[in-house]
CSV table of C-alpha atoms in Angstrom, one decimal:
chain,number,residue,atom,x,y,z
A,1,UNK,CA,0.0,0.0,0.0
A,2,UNK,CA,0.8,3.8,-0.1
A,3,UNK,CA,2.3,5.4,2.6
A,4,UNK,CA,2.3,8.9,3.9
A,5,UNK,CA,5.2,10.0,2.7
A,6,UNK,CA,4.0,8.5,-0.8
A,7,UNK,CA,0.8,10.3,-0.7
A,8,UNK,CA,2.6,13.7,-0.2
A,9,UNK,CA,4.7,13.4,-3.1
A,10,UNK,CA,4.2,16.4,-4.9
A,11,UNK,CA,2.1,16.4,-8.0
A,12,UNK,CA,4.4,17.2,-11.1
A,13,UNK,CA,3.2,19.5,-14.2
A,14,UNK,CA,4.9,20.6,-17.1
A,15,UNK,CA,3.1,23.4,-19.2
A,16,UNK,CA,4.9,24.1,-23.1
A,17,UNK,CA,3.6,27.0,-24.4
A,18,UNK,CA,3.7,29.1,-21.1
A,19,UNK,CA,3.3,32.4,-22.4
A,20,UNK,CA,3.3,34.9,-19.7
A,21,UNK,CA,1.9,32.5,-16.9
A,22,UNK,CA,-1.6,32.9,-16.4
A,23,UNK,CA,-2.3,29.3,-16.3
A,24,UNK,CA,1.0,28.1,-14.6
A,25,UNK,CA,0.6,30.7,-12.2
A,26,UNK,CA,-2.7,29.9,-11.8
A,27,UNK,CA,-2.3,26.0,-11.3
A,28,UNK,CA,0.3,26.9,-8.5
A,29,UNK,CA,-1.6,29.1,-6.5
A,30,UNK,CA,-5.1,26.7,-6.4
A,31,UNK,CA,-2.8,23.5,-6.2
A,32,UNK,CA,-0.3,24.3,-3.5
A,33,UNK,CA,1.4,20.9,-3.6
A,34,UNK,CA,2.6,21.3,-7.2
A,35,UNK,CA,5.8,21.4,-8.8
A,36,UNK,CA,5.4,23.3,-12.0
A,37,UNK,CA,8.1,23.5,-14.9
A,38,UNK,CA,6.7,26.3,-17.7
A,39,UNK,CA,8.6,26.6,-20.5
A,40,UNK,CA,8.2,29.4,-23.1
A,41,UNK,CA,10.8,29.6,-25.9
A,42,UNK,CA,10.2,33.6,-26.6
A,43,UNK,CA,12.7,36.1,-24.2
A,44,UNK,CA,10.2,38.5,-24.4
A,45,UNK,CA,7.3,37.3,-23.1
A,46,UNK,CA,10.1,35.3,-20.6
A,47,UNK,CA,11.1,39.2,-19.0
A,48,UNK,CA,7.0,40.0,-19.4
A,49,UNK,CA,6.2,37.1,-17.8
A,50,UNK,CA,8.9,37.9,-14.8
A,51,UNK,CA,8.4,41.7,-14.7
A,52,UNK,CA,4.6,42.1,-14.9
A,53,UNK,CA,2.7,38.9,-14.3
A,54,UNK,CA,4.5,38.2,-10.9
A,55,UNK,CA,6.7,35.1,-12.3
A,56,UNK,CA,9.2,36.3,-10.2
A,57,UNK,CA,7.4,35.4,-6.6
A,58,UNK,CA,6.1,32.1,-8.1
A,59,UNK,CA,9.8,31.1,-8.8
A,60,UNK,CA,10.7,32.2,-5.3
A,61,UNK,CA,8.4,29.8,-4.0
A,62,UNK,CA,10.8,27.0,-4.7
A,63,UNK,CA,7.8,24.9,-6.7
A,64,UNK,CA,8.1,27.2,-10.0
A,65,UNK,CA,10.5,27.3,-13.2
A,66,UNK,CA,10.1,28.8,-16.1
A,67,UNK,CA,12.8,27.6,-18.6
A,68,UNK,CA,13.2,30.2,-21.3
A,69,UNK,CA,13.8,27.0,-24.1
A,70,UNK,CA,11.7,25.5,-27.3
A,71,UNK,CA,9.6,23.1,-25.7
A,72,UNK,CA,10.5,20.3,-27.8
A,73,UNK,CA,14.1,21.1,-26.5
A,74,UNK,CA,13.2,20.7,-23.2
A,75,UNK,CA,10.7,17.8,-24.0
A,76,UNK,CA,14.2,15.6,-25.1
A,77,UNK,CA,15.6,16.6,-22.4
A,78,UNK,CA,13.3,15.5,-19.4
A,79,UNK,CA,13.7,12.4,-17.6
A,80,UNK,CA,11.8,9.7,-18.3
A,81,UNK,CA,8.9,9.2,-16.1
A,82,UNK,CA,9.1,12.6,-14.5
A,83,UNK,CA,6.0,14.3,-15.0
A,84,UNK,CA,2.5,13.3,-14.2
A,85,UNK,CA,0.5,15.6,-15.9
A,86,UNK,CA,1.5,17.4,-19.2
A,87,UNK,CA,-0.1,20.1,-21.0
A,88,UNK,CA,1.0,20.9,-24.2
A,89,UNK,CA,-0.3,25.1,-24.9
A,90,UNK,CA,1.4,26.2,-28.2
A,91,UNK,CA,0.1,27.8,-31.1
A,92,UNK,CA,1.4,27.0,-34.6
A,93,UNK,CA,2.6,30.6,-35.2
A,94,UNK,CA,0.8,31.4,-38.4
A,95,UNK,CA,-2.5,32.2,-35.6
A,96,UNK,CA,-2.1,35.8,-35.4
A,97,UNK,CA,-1.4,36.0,-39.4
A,98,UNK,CA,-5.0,34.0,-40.4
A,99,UNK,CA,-7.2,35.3,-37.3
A,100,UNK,CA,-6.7,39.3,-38.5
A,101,UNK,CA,-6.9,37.9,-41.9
A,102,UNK,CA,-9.9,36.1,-41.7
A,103,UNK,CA,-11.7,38.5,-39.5
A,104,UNK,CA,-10.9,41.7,-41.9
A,105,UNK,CA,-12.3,38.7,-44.7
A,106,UNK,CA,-15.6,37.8,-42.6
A,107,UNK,CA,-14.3,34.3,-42.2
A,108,UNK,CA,-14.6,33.8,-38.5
A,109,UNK,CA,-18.6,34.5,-37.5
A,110,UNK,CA,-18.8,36.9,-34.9
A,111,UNK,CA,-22.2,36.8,-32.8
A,112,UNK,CA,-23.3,39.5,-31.5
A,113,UNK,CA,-26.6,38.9,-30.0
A,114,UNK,CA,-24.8,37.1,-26.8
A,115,UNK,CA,-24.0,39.2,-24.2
A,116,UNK,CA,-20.4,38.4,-24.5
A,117,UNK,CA,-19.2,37.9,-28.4
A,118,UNK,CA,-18.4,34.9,-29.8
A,119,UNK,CA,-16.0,33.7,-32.6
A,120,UNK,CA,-16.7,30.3,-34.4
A,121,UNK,CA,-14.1,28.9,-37.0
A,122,UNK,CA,-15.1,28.2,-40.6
A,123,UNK,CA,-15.0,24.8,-42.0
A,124,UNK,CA,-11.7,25.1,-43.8
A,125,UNK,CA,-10.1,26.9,-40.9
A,126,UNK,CA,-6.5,25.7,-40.7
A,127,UNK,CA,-5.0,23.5,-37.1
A,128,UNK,CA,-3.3,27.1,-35.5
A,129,UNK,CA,-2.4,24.6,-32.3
A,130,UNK,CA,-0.4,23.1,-31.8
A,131,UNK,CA,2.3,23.4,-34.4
A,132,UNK,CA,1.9,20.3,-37.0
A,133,UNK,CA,5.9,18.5,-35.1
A,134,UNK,CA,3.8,18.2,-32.1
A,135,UNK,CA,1.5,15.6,-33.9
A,136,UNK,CA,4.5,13.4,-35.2
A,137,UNK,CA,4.4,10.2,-33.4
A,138,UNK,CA,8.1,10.7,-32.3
A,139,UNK,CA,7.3,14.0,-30.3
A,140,UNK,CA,4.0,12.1,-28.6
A,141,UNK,CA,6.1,8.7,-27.7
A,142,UNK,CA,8.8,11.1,-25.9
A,143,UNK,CA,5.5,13.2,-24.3
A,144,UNK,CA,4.5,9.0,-23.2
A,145,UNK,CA,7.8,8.6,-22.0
A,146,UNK,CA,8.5,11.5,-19.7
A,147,UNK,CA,4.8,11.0,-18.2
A,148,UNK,CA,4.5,9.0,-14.7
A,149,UNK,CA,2.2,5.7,-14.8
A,150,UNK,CA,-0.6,7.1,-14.6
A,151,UNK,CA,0.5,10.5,-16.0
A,152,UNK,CA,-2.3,12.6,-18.6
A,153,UNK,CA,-1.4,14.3,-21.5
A,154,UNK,CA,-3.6,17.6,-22.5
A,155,UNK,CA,-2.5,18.9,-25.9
A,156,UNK,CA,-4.9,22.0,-26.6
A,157,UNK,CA,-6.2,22.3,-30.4
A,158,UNK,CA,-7.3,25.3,-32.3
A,159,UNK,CA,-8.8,25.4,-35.8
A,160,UNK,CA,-11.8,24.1,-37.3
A,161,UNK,CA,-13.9,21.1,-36.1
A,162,UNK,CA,-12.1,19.1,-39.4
A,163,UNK,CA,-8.9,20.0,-38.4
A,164,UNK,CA,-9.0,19.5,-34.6
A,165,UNK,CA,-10.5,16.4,-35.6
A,166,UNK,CA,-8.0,15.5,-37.9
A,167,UNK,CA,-5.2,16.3,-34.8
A,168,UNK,CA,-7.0,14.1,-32.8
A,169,UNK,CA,-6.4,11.1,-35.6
A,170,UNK,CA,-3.1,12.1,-35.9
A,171,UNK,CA,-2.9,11.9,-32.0
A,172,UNK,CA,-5.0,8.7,-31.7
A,173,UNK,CA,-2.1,6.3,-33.6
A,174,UNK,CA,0.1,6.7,-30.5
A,175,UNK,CA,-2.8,7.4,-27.3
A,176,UNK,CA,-6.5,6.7,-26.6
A,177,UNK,CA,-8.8,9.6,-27.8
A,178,UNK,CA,-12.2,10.1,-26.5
A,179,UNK,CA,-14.9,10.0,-29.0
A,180,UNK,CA,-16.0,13.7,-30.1
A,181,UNK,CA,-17.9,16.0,-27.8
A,182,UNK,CA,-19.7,19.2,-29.1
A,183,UNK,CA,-18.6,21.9,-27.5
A,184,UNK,CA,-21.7,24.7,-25.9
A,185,UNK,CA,-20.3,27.2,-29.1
A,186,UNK,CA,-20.8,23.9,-31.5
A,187,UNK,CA,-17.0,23.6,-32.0
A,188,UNK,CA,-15.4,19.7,-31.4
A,189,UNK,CA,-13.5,18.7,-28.5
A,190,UNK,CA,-11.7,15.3,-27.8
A,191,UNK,CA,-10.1,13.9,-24.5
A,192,UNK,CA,-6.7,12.2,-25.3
A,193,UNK,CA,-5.3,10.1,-23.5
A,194,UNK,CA,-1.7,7.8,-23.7
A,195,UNK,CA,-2.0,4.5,-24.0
């Protein structure tokens, strides 16, 4: 059975595609017995991040690091069996480039008639996340090997329903993917999980 000292092991997250924090930081405030590596590959946001979104105390804490890397970099370099939950936050980098392109083409709906507004993709939207090497099987058997038993894998997709979808096959040759669940804004969402 599980000891005490077992049961206190701290719970271990990596997040790639930190950005300026918000959801690190957040994840270490409401789960106080969490070790959390961020890693964000732009300097930039890195100072941001450190200067104006209170990085600084979080990496004081002695539970907080934010490696200033790519995230595949730091995804080679991670031990084996060191993380138990994994979430994988990047955008493709084209995003920025198609979403003021296809809003200045009236590509992405916009509804106004809910009180807050609303974007929905259109069909041939492209994947903008994550980038495409995130889907190639040897990128998601490291991502299996650096997860605990045990250990979950949350890879957040953005595009249209065909190409989330299409992610999720990609996804689904090397983990388990739930079957497809309509979102309240109509868009797809899967649950993926390693085998």
């Amino acid at each position: 059975g599980d000891t005490n000292a077992e049961k206190q092991l701290p719970l271990r997250i990596a997040i790639l595609g930190a950005g300026a924090c918000a959801l690190p930081g957040f994840l270490h405030h409401v789960l106080p017995h969490v070790q959390i590596d961020a890693v964000e590959n732009h300097n930039d946001v890195c100072i941001a991040a450190r200067e104006h979104f209170g990085v600084k105390a979080l990496e004081k804490s002695g539970r907080f690091r934010l490696h200033e890397e790519c995230a595949l970099d730091w995804l080679a370099q991670a031990a084996d069996s060191s993380v138990d939950l994994l979430l994988i936050d990047m955008e493709a980098g084209d995003s920025y480039d198609y979403l003021r392109t296809s809003v200045q083409d009236d590509e992405i709906e916009v509804d106004q008639s809910q009180s807050r507004s609303s974007t929905r993709m259109q069909p041939d939207a492209p994947l903008l996340a994550p980038p495409r090497p995130v889907l190639e099987p040897a990128v998601l058997n490291r991502c299996a090997e650096v997860l605990a038993d045990g250990g979950v894998l949350a890879i957040n997709a953005l595009g249209s329903a065909e190409a989330v979808h299409e992610a999720a096959l990609q996804i689904s040759a090397v983990a388990w993917c739930s079957p497809p669940a309509a979102a309240l804004d109509g868009t797809l969402s899967h649950r993926l999980f390693l085998q």
